[in-house]
Short mmCIF file of C-alpha atoms and ligand atoms in Angstrom, two decimals:
data_model
loop_
_atom_site.label_atom_id
_atom_site.label_comp_id
_atom_site.label_asym_id
_atom_site.label_seq_id
_atom_site.Cartn_x
_atom_site.Cartn_y
_atom_site.Cartn_z
CA UNK A 15 -4.72 -34.61 -3.40
CA UNK A 16 -3.29 -35.55 -6.77
CA UNK A 17 -5.61 -33.12 -8.59
CA UNK A 18 -4.89 -30.16 -6.32
CA UNK A 19 -1.13 -30.65 -6.62
CA UNK A 20 -1.15 -30.76 -10.40
CA UNK A 21 -0.92 -26.99 -11.17
CA UNK A 22 1.83 -26.55 -8.56
CA UNK A 23 3.73 -29.44 -10.03
CA UNK A 24 3.37 -28.18 -13.54
CA UNK A 25 5.04 -24.98 -12.37
CA UNK A 26 7.79 -26.78 -10.51
CA UNK A 27 8.50 -29.12 -13.38
CA UNK A 28 8.56 -26.38 -16.00
CA UNK A 29 10.85 -23.85 -14.29
CA UNK A 30 14.35 -25.31 -14.25
CA UNK A 31 16.04 -21.93 -13.47
CA UNK A 32 15.32 -22.03 -9.71
CA UNK A 33 18.22 -24.33 -9.02
CA UNK A 34 18.29 -27.49 -11.01
CA UNK A 35 19.04 -29.95 -8.24
CA UNK A 36 16.27 -28.68 -5.95
CA UNK A 37 13.70 -28.78 -8.69
CA UNK A 38 14.84 -32.16 -9.88
CA UNK A 39 14.78 -33.51 -6.33
CA UNK A 40 11.19 -32.34 -5.93
CA UNK A 41 10.21 -33.67 -9.34
CA UNK A 42 11.63 -37.12 -8.64
CA UNK A 43 9.94 -37.22 -5.23
CA UNK A 44 6.62 -36.47 -6.91
CA UNK A 45 7.19 -39.08 -9.61
CA UNK A 46 8.01 -41.84 -7.10
CA UNK A 47 5.09 -40.81 -4.91
CA UNK A 48 2.67 -40.85 -7.83
CA UNK A 49 3.75 -44.35 -8.93
CA UNK A 50 3.83 -45.82 -5.42
CA UNK A 51 0.46 -44.36 -4.39
CA UNK A 52 -1.50 -44.44 -7.64
CA UNK A 53 0.42 -46.70 -10.05
CA UNK A 54 -1.52 -49.10 -12.24
CA UNK A 55 1.38 -51.18 -13.59
CA UNK A 56 0.77 -54.06 -11.20
CA UNK A 57 -2.89 -54.39 -12.21
CA UNK A 58 -1.90 -54.06 -15.87
CA UNK A 59 0.57 -56.90 -15.36
CA UNK A 60 -2.16 -58.97 -13.74
CA UNK A 61 -4.37 -58.42 -16.78
CA UNK A 62 -1.59 -59.25 -19.22
CA UNK A 63 -0.61 -62.44 -17.37
CA UNK A 64 -3.98 -63.73 -16.20
CA UNK A 65 -6.50 -62.50 -18.81
CA UNK A 66 -4.19 -62.83 -21.83
CA UNK A 67 -1.47 -65.24 -20.69
CA UNK A 68 1.80 -66.16 -22.35
CA UNK A 69 2.44 -64.51 -25.67
CA UNK A 70 4.84 -66.33 -27.93
CA UNK A 71 5.26 -64.41 -31.20
CA UNK A 72 2.82 -65.52 -33.88
CA UNK A 73 0.23 -66.78 -31.37
CA UNK A 74 -3.37 -65.70 -30.93
CA UNK A 75 -2.60 -64.56 -27.38
CA UNK A 76 0.24 -62.34 -28.64
CA UNK A 77 -2.30 -60.77 -31.03
CA UNK A 78 -4.71 -60.25 -28.14
CA UNK A 79 -1.93 -58.54 -26.15
CA UNK A 80 -1.16 -56.25 -29.10
CA UNK A 81 -4.78 -55.10 -29.29
CA UNK A 82 -4.98 -54.65 -25.52
CA UNK A 83 -1.72 -52.64 -25.45
CA UNK A 84 -2.93 -50.24 -28.15
CA UNK A 85 -6.17 -49.55 -26.29
CA UNK A 86 -4.60 -49.41 -22.82
CA UNK A 87 -1.99 -46.83 -23.87
CA UNK A 88 -4.80 -44.46 -24.83
CA UNK A 89 -6.59 -45.05 -21.53
CA UNK A 90 -3.35 -44.25 -19.68
CA UNK A 91 -2.98 -40.90 -21.42
CA UNK A 92 -1.10 -41.35 -24.71
CA UNK A 93 -2.14 -38.77 -27.35
CA UNK A 94 -2.07 -41.48 -30.00
CA UNK A 95 -1.42 -45.19 -30.23
CA UNK A 96 -0.83 -47.24 -33.33
CA UNK A 97 0.57 -50.51 -34.63
CA UNK A 98 3.74 -51.01 -36.67
CA UNK A 99 3.53 -54.27 -38.71
CA UNK A 100 6.31 -56.77 -38.02
CA UNK A 101 6.92 -60.18 -39.62
CA UNK A 102 7.39 -62.87 -36.97
CA UNK A 103 7.85 -66.65 -36.95
CA UNK A 104 4.97 -68.88 -35.94
CA UNK A 105 6.15 -71.88 -33.97
CA UNK A 106 4.08 -73.85 -31.52
CA UNK A 107 5.10 -76.25 -28.81
CA UNK A 108 2.03 -78.49 -29.02
CA UNK A 109 -0.04 -79.72 -26.09
CA UNK A 110 2.35 -81.93 -24.14
CA UNK A 111 6.06 -82.58 -23.87
CA UNK A 112 8.13 -84.86 -21.66
CA UNK A 113 11.06 -87.18 -21.77
CA UNK A 114 10.99 -90.85 -20.78
CA UNK A 115 14.01 -92.77 -19.54
CA UNK A 116 13.66 -96.45 -20.41
CA UNK A 117 16.00 -98.48 -18.19
CA UNK A 118 17.13 -101.86 -19.42
CA UNK A 119 15.45 -103.55 -16.43
CA UNK A 120 12.08 -102.32 -17.72
CA UNK A 121 11.73 -99.40 -15.33
CA UNK A 122 10.54 -96.10 -16.89
CA UNK A 123 10.95 -92.61 -15.48
CA UNK A 124 9.22 -89.58 -16.96
CA UNK A 125 10.98 -86.24 -16.60
CA UNK A 126 9.91 -82.71 -17.51
CA UNK A 127 11.59 -81.21 -20.57
CA UNK A 128 11.01 -77.98 -22.51
CA UNK A 129 11.49 -77.95 -26.27
CA UNK A 130 13.85 -75.18 -27.31
CA UNK A 131 12.32 -72.55 -29.60
CA UNK A 132 11.96 -73.86 -33.15
CA UNK A 133 12.55 -77.51 -32.26
CA UNK A 134 11.01 -80.18 -34.46
CA UNK A 135 8.49 -82.67 -33.09
CA UNK A 136 9.86 -86.03 -32.07
CA UNK A 137 9.20 -89.38 -30.52
CA UNK A 138 12.65 -90.81 -31.23
CA UNK A 139 14.68 -92.86 -28.78
CA UNK A 140 18.41 -93.03 -28.43
CA UNK A 141 21.40 -93.50 -26.20
CA UNK A 142 22.57 -90.43 -24.34
CA UNK A 143 26.12 -89.15 -24.53
CA UNK A 144 26.94 -86.51 -21.90
CA UNK A 145 29.42 -83.73 -22.68
CA UNK A 146 30.69 -81.06 -20.31
CA UNK A 147 30.36 -78.05 -22.64
CA UNK A 148 30.00 -76.78 -26.20
CA UNK A 149 33.81 -76.47 -26.42
CA UNK A 150 34.16 -80.14 -25.45
CA UNK A 151 31.56 -81.03 -28.08
CA UNK A 152 33.49 -79.05 -30.69
CA UNK A 153 36.56 -81.20 -30.15
CA UNK A 154 34.71 -84.51 -30.48
CA UNK A 155 34.72 -86.81 -33.44
CA UNK A 156 31.57 -87.47 -35.43
CA UNK A 157 32.20 -91.21 -34.98
CA UNK A 158 31.60 -90.87 -31.23
CA UNK A 159 28.38 -88.91 -31.73
CA UNK A 160 26.68 -90.56 -34.69
CA UNK A 161 23.23 -91.85 -33.77
CA UNK A 162 23.42 -90.52 -30.19
CA UNK A 163 21.49 -87.93 -28.23
CA UNK A 164 23.99 -85.38 -26.95
CA UNK A 165 23.41 -84.03 -23.45
CA UNK A 166 25.31 -80.80 -22.77
CA UNK A 167 25.51 -80.59 -18.99
CA UNK A 168 27.23 -77.30 -18.30
CA UNK A 169 26.09 -75.38 -15.19
CA UNK A 170 26.17 -71.58 -15.19
CA UNK A 171 29.11 -70.01 -13.36
CA UNK A 172 27.79 -69.45 -9.83
CA UNK A 173 30.81 -67.34 -8.89
CA UNK A 174 29.67 -64.48 -11.11
CA UNK A 175 27.73 -61.96 -9.04
CA UNK A 176 25.92 -60.58 -12.08
CA UNK A 177 23.62 -63.43 -13.09
CA UNK A 178 23.13 -61.77 -16.48
CA UNK A 179 26.83 -62.26 -17.12
CA UNK A 180 26.58 -65.92 -16.05
CA UNK A 181 23.67 -66.34 -18.47
CA UNK A 182 25.58 -64.56 -21.23
CA UNK A 183 28.68 -66.71 -20.73
CA UNK A 184 26.71 -69.94 -20.55
CA UNK A 185 24.27 -69.11 -23.33
CA UNK A 186 26.08 -71.06 -26.04
CA UNK A 187 24.92 -74.34 -24.49
CA UNK A 188 21.40 -73.55 -25.65
CA UNK A 189 22.12 -71.26 -28.60
CA UNK A 190 24.88 -73.20 -30.40
CA UNK A 191 24.76 -76.64 -28.81
CA UNK A 192 21.91 -78.33 -30.74
CA UNK A 193 23.05 -77.24 -34.21
CA UNK A 194 26.62 -78.22 -33.42
CA UNK A 195 25.41 -81.62 -32.18
CA UNK A 196 23.50 -82.08 -35.44
CA UNK A 197 26.57 -81.19 -37.50
CA UNK A 198 28.47 -83.95 -35.66
CA UNK A 199 25.87 -86.58 -36.51
CA UNK A 200 23.81 -86.58 -33.29
CA UNK A 201 20.09 -87.43 -33.62
CA UNK A 202 18.94 -85.24 -30.73
CA UNK A 203 20.18 -82.73 -28.18
CA UNK A 204 19.41 -82.15 -24.51
CA UNK A 205 20.72 -79.05 -22.78
CA UNK A 206 21.05 -78.18 -19.11
CA UNK A 207 18.84 -75.15 -18.35
CA UNK A 208 20.52 -71.76 -18.14
CA UNK A 209 19.80 -71.09 -14.49
CA UNK A 210 21.46 -70.97 -11.09
CA UNK A 211 18.33 -72.31 -9.38
CA UNK A 212 18.34 -75.92 -8.28
CA UNK A 213 14.74 -76.76 -9.10
CA UNK A 214 12.66 -78.87 -11.48
CA UNK A 215 11.65 -76.21 -14.02
CA UNK A 216 13.18 -76.65 -17.48
CA UNK A 217 14.02 -73.34 -19.21
CA UNK A 218 13.23 -72.89 -22.89
CA UNK A 219 14.76 -70.28 -25.22
CA UNK A 220 15.99 -69.60 -28.71
CA UNK A 221 18.61 -71.66 -30.53
CA UNK A 222 20.19 -71.71 -33.96
CA UNK A 223 17.79 -73.56 -36.27
CA UNK A 224 18.43 -77.27 -36.41
CA UNK A 225 16.70 -80.35 -37.80
CA UNK A 226 17.14 -82.52 -34.70
CA UNK A 227 14.87 -82.39 -31.62
CA UNK A 228 16.28 -80.14 -28.90
CA UNK A 229 15.01 -79.70 -25.37
CA UNK A 230 16.15 -78.41 -22.00
CA UNK A 231 16.26 -80.30 -18.71
CA UNK A 232 15.92 -78.58 -15.35
CA UNK A 233 19.05 -78.20 -13.24
CA UNK A 234 17.72 -80.87 -10.88
CA UNK A 235 17.06 -83.40 -13.67
CA UNK A 236 20.35 -82.60 -15.36
CA UNK A 237 22.07 -83.64 -12.15
CA UNK A 238 19.87 -86.71 -11.86
CA UNK A 239 20.56 -87.78 -15.45
CA UNK A 240 24.25 -87.14 -14.97
CA UNK A 241 24.17 -89.45 -11.90
CA UNK A 242 22.52 -92.23 -13.94
CA UNK A 243 25.24 -91.91 -16.57
CA UNK A 244 28.05 -91.83 -14.00
CA UNK A 245 26.56 -94.92 -12.33
CA UNK A 246 26.70 -96.61 -15.75
CA UNK A 247 22.97 -97.32 -15.77
CA UNK A 248 21.83 -98.83 -19.06
CA UNK A 249 19.00 -96.78 -20.55
CA UNK A 250 17.67 -95.00 -23.63
CA UNK A 251 16.01 -91.59 -23.69
CA UNK A 252 12.75 -90.99 -25.56
CA UNK A 253 11.48 -87.54 -26.56
CA UNK A 254 7.82 -86.68 -26.59
CA UNK A 255 7.65 -83.37 -28.46
CA UNK A 256 4.67 -82.13 -30.50
CA UNK A 257 6.15 -78.92 -31.91
CA UNK A 258 5.07 -77.39 -35.22
CA UNK A 259 6.81 -74.80 -37.36
CA UNK A 260 4.24 -72.67 -39.18
CA UNK A 261 6.24 -70.22 -41.32
CA UNK A 262 5.98 -66.47 -40.76
CA UNK A 263 3.03 -64.14 -40.17
CA UNK A 264 2.48 -60.42 -39.62
CA UNK A 265 1.99 -59.08 -36.09
CA UNK A 266 3.00 -55.66 -34.74
CA UNK A 267 4.93 -53.44 -32.39
CA UNK A 268 2.54 -51.36 -30.29
CA UNK A 269 3.39 -47.68 -30.03
CA UNK A 270 1.89 -44.95 -27.84
CA UNK A 271 3.07 -41.33 -27.75
CA UNK A 272 2.82 -38.01 -26.01
CA UNK A 273 3.87 -35.40 -28.55
CA UNK A 274 6.73 -33.11 -27.52
CA UNK A 275 5.80 -29.44 -27.00
CA UNK A 276 9.19 -27.90 -27.92
CA UNK A 277 11.13 -30.53 -29.89
CA UNK A 278 8.46 -32.89 -31.20
CA UNK A 279 10.93 -34.47 -33.63
CA UNK A 280 13.23 -35.61 -30.83
CA UNK A 281 12.07 -38.92 -29.47
CA UNK A 282 12.62 -40.55 -26.10
CA UNK A 283 11.61 -44.20 -26.47
CA UNK A 284 10.82 -46.41 -23.51
CA UNK A 285 9.91 -50.03 -23.84
CA UNK A 286 9.99 -53.72 -23.22
CA UNK A 287 8.95 -56.73 -25.25
CA UNK A 288 5.34 -57.82 -25.36
CA UNK A 289 6.08 -61.34 -26.58
CA UNK A 290 7.18 -64.01 -24.14
CA UNK A 291 7.92 -67.70 -24.24
CA UNK A 292 4.95 -70.00 -24.35
CA UNK A 293 5.28 -71.52 -20.89
CA UNK A 294 4.50 -69.51 -17.78
CA UNK A 295 2.94 -66.07 -18.25
CA UNK A 296 5.87 -63.94 -19.40
CA UNK A 297 5.57 -61.95 -16.17
CA UNK A 298 9.17 -60.97 -15.39
CA UNK A 299 10.18 -61.56 -19.03
CA UNK A 300 8.96 -59.12 -20.12
CA UNK A 301 5.43 -58.21 -19.14
CA UNK A 302 7.21 -56.16 -16.50
CA UNK A 303 9.06 -53.95 -19.00
CA UNK A 304 5.83 -53.31 -20.92
CA UNK A 305 3.68 -52.27 -17.97
CA UNK A 306 6.49 -50.18 -16.47
CA UNK A 307 6.88 -48.28 -19.75
CA UNK A 308 3.12 -47.74 -19.89
CA UNK A 309 3.25 -46.48 -16.29
CA UNK A 310 5.70 -43.78 -17.38
CA UNK A 311 3.04 -42.28 -19.68
CA UNK A 312 0.35 -42.52 -17.00
CA UNK A 313 2.58 -40.90 -14.40
CA UNK A 314 3.70 -37.95 -16.52
CA UNK A 315 0.10 -37.35 -17.54
CA UNK A 316 -1.22 -37.63 -13.97
CA UNK A 317 1.36 -35.09 -12.80
CA UNK A 318 0.30 -32.67 -15.55
CA UNK A 319 3.77 -32.75 -17.05
CA UNK A 320 4.00 -31.58 -20.67
CA UNK A 321 7.21 -33.04 -22.14
CA UNK A 322 9.41 -31.00 -24.47
CA UNK A 323 10.36 -34.08 -26.42
CA UNK A 324 8.07 -36.78 -27.82
CA UNK A 325 7.75 -39.59 -25.29
CA UNK A 326 7.13 -42.85 -27.09
CA UNK A 327 6.29 -46.17 -25.47
CA UNK A 328 7.11 -49.17 -27.66
CA UNK A 329 5.88 -52.66 -26.82
CA UNK A 330 8.15 -54.69 -29.08
CA UNK A 331 7.01 -57.96 -30.64
CA UNK A 332 9.25 -60.99 -30.90
CA UNK A 333 12.37 -60.23 -28.94
CA UNK A 334 12.65 -63.87 -27.96
CA UNK A 335 12.80 -65.49 -31.32
CA UNK A 336 14.82 -63.23 -33.60
CA UNK A 337 14.34 -59.64 -32.34
CA UNK A 338 12.05 -58.85 -35.27
CA UNK A 339 10.30 -56.02 -33.39
CA UNK A 340 13.52 -54.23 -32.45
CA UNK A 341 15.05 -54.60 -35.90
CA UNK A 342 11.88 -53.42 -37.67
CA UNK A 343 11.49 -50.45 -35.31
CA UNK A 344 15.06 -49.26 -35.93
CA UNK A 345 14.69 -49.71 -39.70
CA UNK A 346 11.40 -47.79 -39.78
CA UNK A 347 12.95 -45.01 -37.67
CA UNK A 348 15.62 -44.52 -40.33
CA UNK A 349 13.04 -44.61 -43.14
CA UNK A 350 10.78 -42.12 -41.33
CA UNK A 351 13.67 -39.80 -40.41
CA UNK A 352 12.86 -40.23 -36.69
CA UNK A 353 15.64 -38.98 -34.44
CA UNK A 354 16.06 -40.59 -31.06
CA UNK A 355 17.48 -38.55 -28.22
CA UNK A 356 17.36 -41.58 -25.93
CA UNK A 357 15.86 -45.02 -25.52
CA UNK A 358 15.33 -46.88 -22.26
CA UNK A 359 14.54 -50.58 -21.94
CA UNK A 360 13.42 -52.69 -19.01
CA UNK A 361 14.02 -56.38 -19.67
CA UNK A 362 15.74 -57.72 -16.58
CA UNK A 363 12.66 -58.66 -14.56
CA UNK A 364 10.46 -56.69 -12.16
CA UNK A 365 12.94 -56.66 -9.30
CA UNK A 366 14.26 -53.79 -7.15
CA UNK A 367 15.95 -51.21 -9.36
CA UNK A 368 19.64 -50.70 -8.68
CA UNK A 369 20.58 -48.21 -11.42
CA UNK A 370 21.06 -47.95 -15.14
CA UNK A 371 23.66 -49.05 -17.62
CA UNK A 372 24.19 -47.09 -20.78
CA UNK A 373 25.56 -47.00 -24.26
CA UNK A 374 25.52 -43.20 -24.51
CA UNK A 375 27.76 -40.82 -26.45
CA UNK A 376 30.46 -39.32 -24.17
CA UNK A 377 28.85 -35.90 -23.62
CA UNK A 378 25.50 -37.39 -22.65
CA UNK A 379 27.27 -39.93 -20.47
CA UNK A 380 29.08 -37.23 -18.46
CA UNK A 381 25.87 -35.29 -17.96
CA UNK A 382 23.94 -38.39 -16.92
CA UNK A 383 26.55 -39.41 -14.32
CA UNK A 384 25.82 -36.14 -12.46
CA UNK A 385 22.25 -37.31 -11.86
CA UNK A 386 23.30 -40.25 -9.73
CA UNK A 387 22.82 -38.37 -6.39
CA UNK A 388 19.21 -37.68 -7.39
CA UNK A 389 18.53 -41.44 -7.51
CA UNK A 390 20.40 -42.46 -4.38
CA UNK A 391 17.43 -41.81 -2.04
CA UNK A 392 15.62 -44.51 -4.04
CA UNK A 393 18.45 -47.04 -3.65
CA UNK A 394 19.74 -46.70 -7.19
CA UNK A 395 23.53 -46.60 -6.93
CA UNK A 396 24.84 -48.13 -10.13
CA UNK A 397 25.39 -45.82 -13.08
CA UNK A 398 27.79 -47.46 -15.50
CA UNK A 399 28.60 -48.08 -19.11
CA UNK A 400 27.20 -51.36 -20.33
CA UNK A 401 24.45 -53.24 -22.10
CA UNK A 402 21.17 -51.44 -22.87
CA UNK A 403 18.76 -54.00 -24.33
CA UNK A 404 18.01 -56.36 -27.18
CA UNK A 405 14.96 -54.45 -28.45
CA UNK A 406 16.50 -50.97 -28.47
CA UNK A 407 19.97 -52.23 -29.47
CA UNK A 408 19.39 -51.82 -33.24
CA UNK A 409 18.75 -48.06 -32.67
CA UNK A 410 22.40 -47.55 -31.76
CA UNK A 411 24.08 -44.68 -33.62
CA UNK A 412 26.28 -41.68 -32.76
CA UNK A 413 23.54 -39.53 -31.25
CA UNK A 414 21.15 -41.75 -29.32
CA UNK A 415 21.72 -42.47 -25.62
CA UNK A 416 20.60 -46.04 -24.89
CA UNK A 417 19.84 -47.11 -21.32
CA UNK A 418 18.83 -50.32 -19.54
CA UNK A 419 17.09 -50.31 -16.20
CA UNK A 420 19.35 -52.44 -14.00
CA UNK A 421 17.68 -54.44 -11.24
CA UNK A 422 18.75 -56.84 -8.52
CA UNK A 423 18.93 -59.87 -10.82
CA UNK A 424 19.83 -62.63 -8.33
CA UNK A 425 16.46 -64.37 -8.82
CA UNK A 426 15.75 -63.45 -12.45
CA UNK A 427 17.15 -66.67 -13.90
CA UNK A 428 15.09 -68.72 -11.45
CA UNK A 429 11.99 -67.69 -13.46
CA UNK A 430 13.33 -66.76 -16.90
CA UNK A 431 11.72 -68.79 -19.75
CA UNK A 432 9.98 -71.22 -17.37
CA UNK A 433 6.46 -72.23 -16.41
CA UNK A 434 7.21 -70.42 -13.14
CA UNK A 435 7.46 -66.95 -14.73
CA UNK A 436 4.02 -65.98 -13.46
CA UNK A 437 2.36 -62.85 -12.09
CA UNK A 438 2.51 -64.08 -8.47
CA UNK A 439 6.30 -64.02 -8.62
CA UNK A 440 6.47 -60.29 -9.34
CA UNK A 441 6.50 -58.02 -6.29
CA UNK A 442 4.22 -55.01 -6.69
CA UNK A 443 6.47 -52.54 -4.92
CA UNK A 444 9.64 -53.60 -6.70
CA UNK A 445 7.81 -53.39 -10.03
CA UNK A 446 6.58 -49.86 -9.20
CA UNK A 447 10.00 -48.66 -8.07
CA UNK A 448 11.38 -49.72 -11.46
CA UNK A 449 8.63 -47.83 -13.28
CA UNK A 450 9.25 -44.70 -11.17
CA UNK A 451 12.98 -44.92 -11.91
CA UNK A 452 12.28 -45.06 -15.63
CA UNK A 453 9.85 -42.13 -15.44
CA UNK A 454 12.46 -40.13 -13.49
CA UNK A 455 15.14 -40.77 -16.09
CA UNK A 456 12.73 -39.79 -18.87
CA UNK A 457 11.95 -36.55 -17.03
CA UNK A 458 15.63 -35.66 -16.53
CA UNK A 459 16.54 -36.40 -20.15
CA UNK A 460 13.57 -34.40 -21.38
CA UNK A 461 14.47 -31.44 -19.18
CA UNK A 462 18.23 -31.35 -19.47
CA UNK A 463 19.64 -33.01 -22.56
CA UNK A 464 20.68 -30.38 -25.10
CA UNK A 465 18.82 -30.49 -28.44
CA UNK A 466 20.11 -32.79 -31.15
CA UNK A 467 22.37 -30.91 -33.61
ZN1 ZN B 509 13.17 -60.60 -22.19
#
């Protein structure tokens, strides 16, 4: 079926003069059908999560993923694939981590904690001082904090419908809290996880470098610890963290391309980040974005579509711990004289697509808005200005149109940066719909954006 349709499709997809909307409608229908019936992104995600596993930058498993990605892109139909060297940090969590509450009556309770990225190892004990937020901590005197473990117990704002906005607003607890605590004389920092879920998974993530141990507590244990403090229970907290900082090493962004047939020097980049945190499997964050981007290449190839522009998949390394892959890619693009027509990132989890947000120049933006009706049959309704992505962000200039795939993100921060971000929690169909949406946007940009000046 697929084979016999290919010549017909090639004709349909290459003759825009028959009435743009009709042709585009047919093209998008074929793209979604191809991904939903023949897509391989779900099995690629299974391989990445189960055969390779989590992929913190600098780790052996991240290196394994890089080699797999380079080979897999060729199998899926890229003309070429290659590696772009990137310097990344090498930090490891160690084998075990937990916190122990030692009550004065001799009772001990062990609770799960997750070291924040870059934390030092520790077995220190101390009294816990709870604060309601980073702003409250800022106002406190060093005398109150000296020798204490600061516990920043600020929940995310549940009233915000966009959970990404709640995460963004609450992010300073994790990002700034530990270093600020150190500057005030604290000996350790505990942070409430950045999540709206009420479960027992602590969420790790990056923070400003600090010399004191820093770890997250789950929402459930944050509440529990807060109750102990409010009940004036007498206890000390003990960290068990085995982290090691190992300097910097060279890994790579993985790049796969289909060369453009008319404007080979105009690039449409699609990507996600190949690295993940080192707990869970990096399934939603961001194995999803990687396999969806790879699916775009497979789909265009399977449909016999020859793009006018160069379609480039980039699997970025180390988004989580300094955005080294994104920064290096943008810098190399300038050095190589690469010109980007557009870049699309998927890094919001493999949930049902709802639309795109863009940082596009005005003319491109106006043109793109007119494509919204083409996506409505697939339940994409949100075309708006907004954030595009961490990895593609450094590409921003006057001519490139940056896009993020927007998904239904209500459950994203249940899994994000936890041991529960595993393959089983990604829905095959939702993942595929996201990939088809990205492939459709690539097709429309390739067909209809005017050439770069
Ligand atoms: Zn991510």
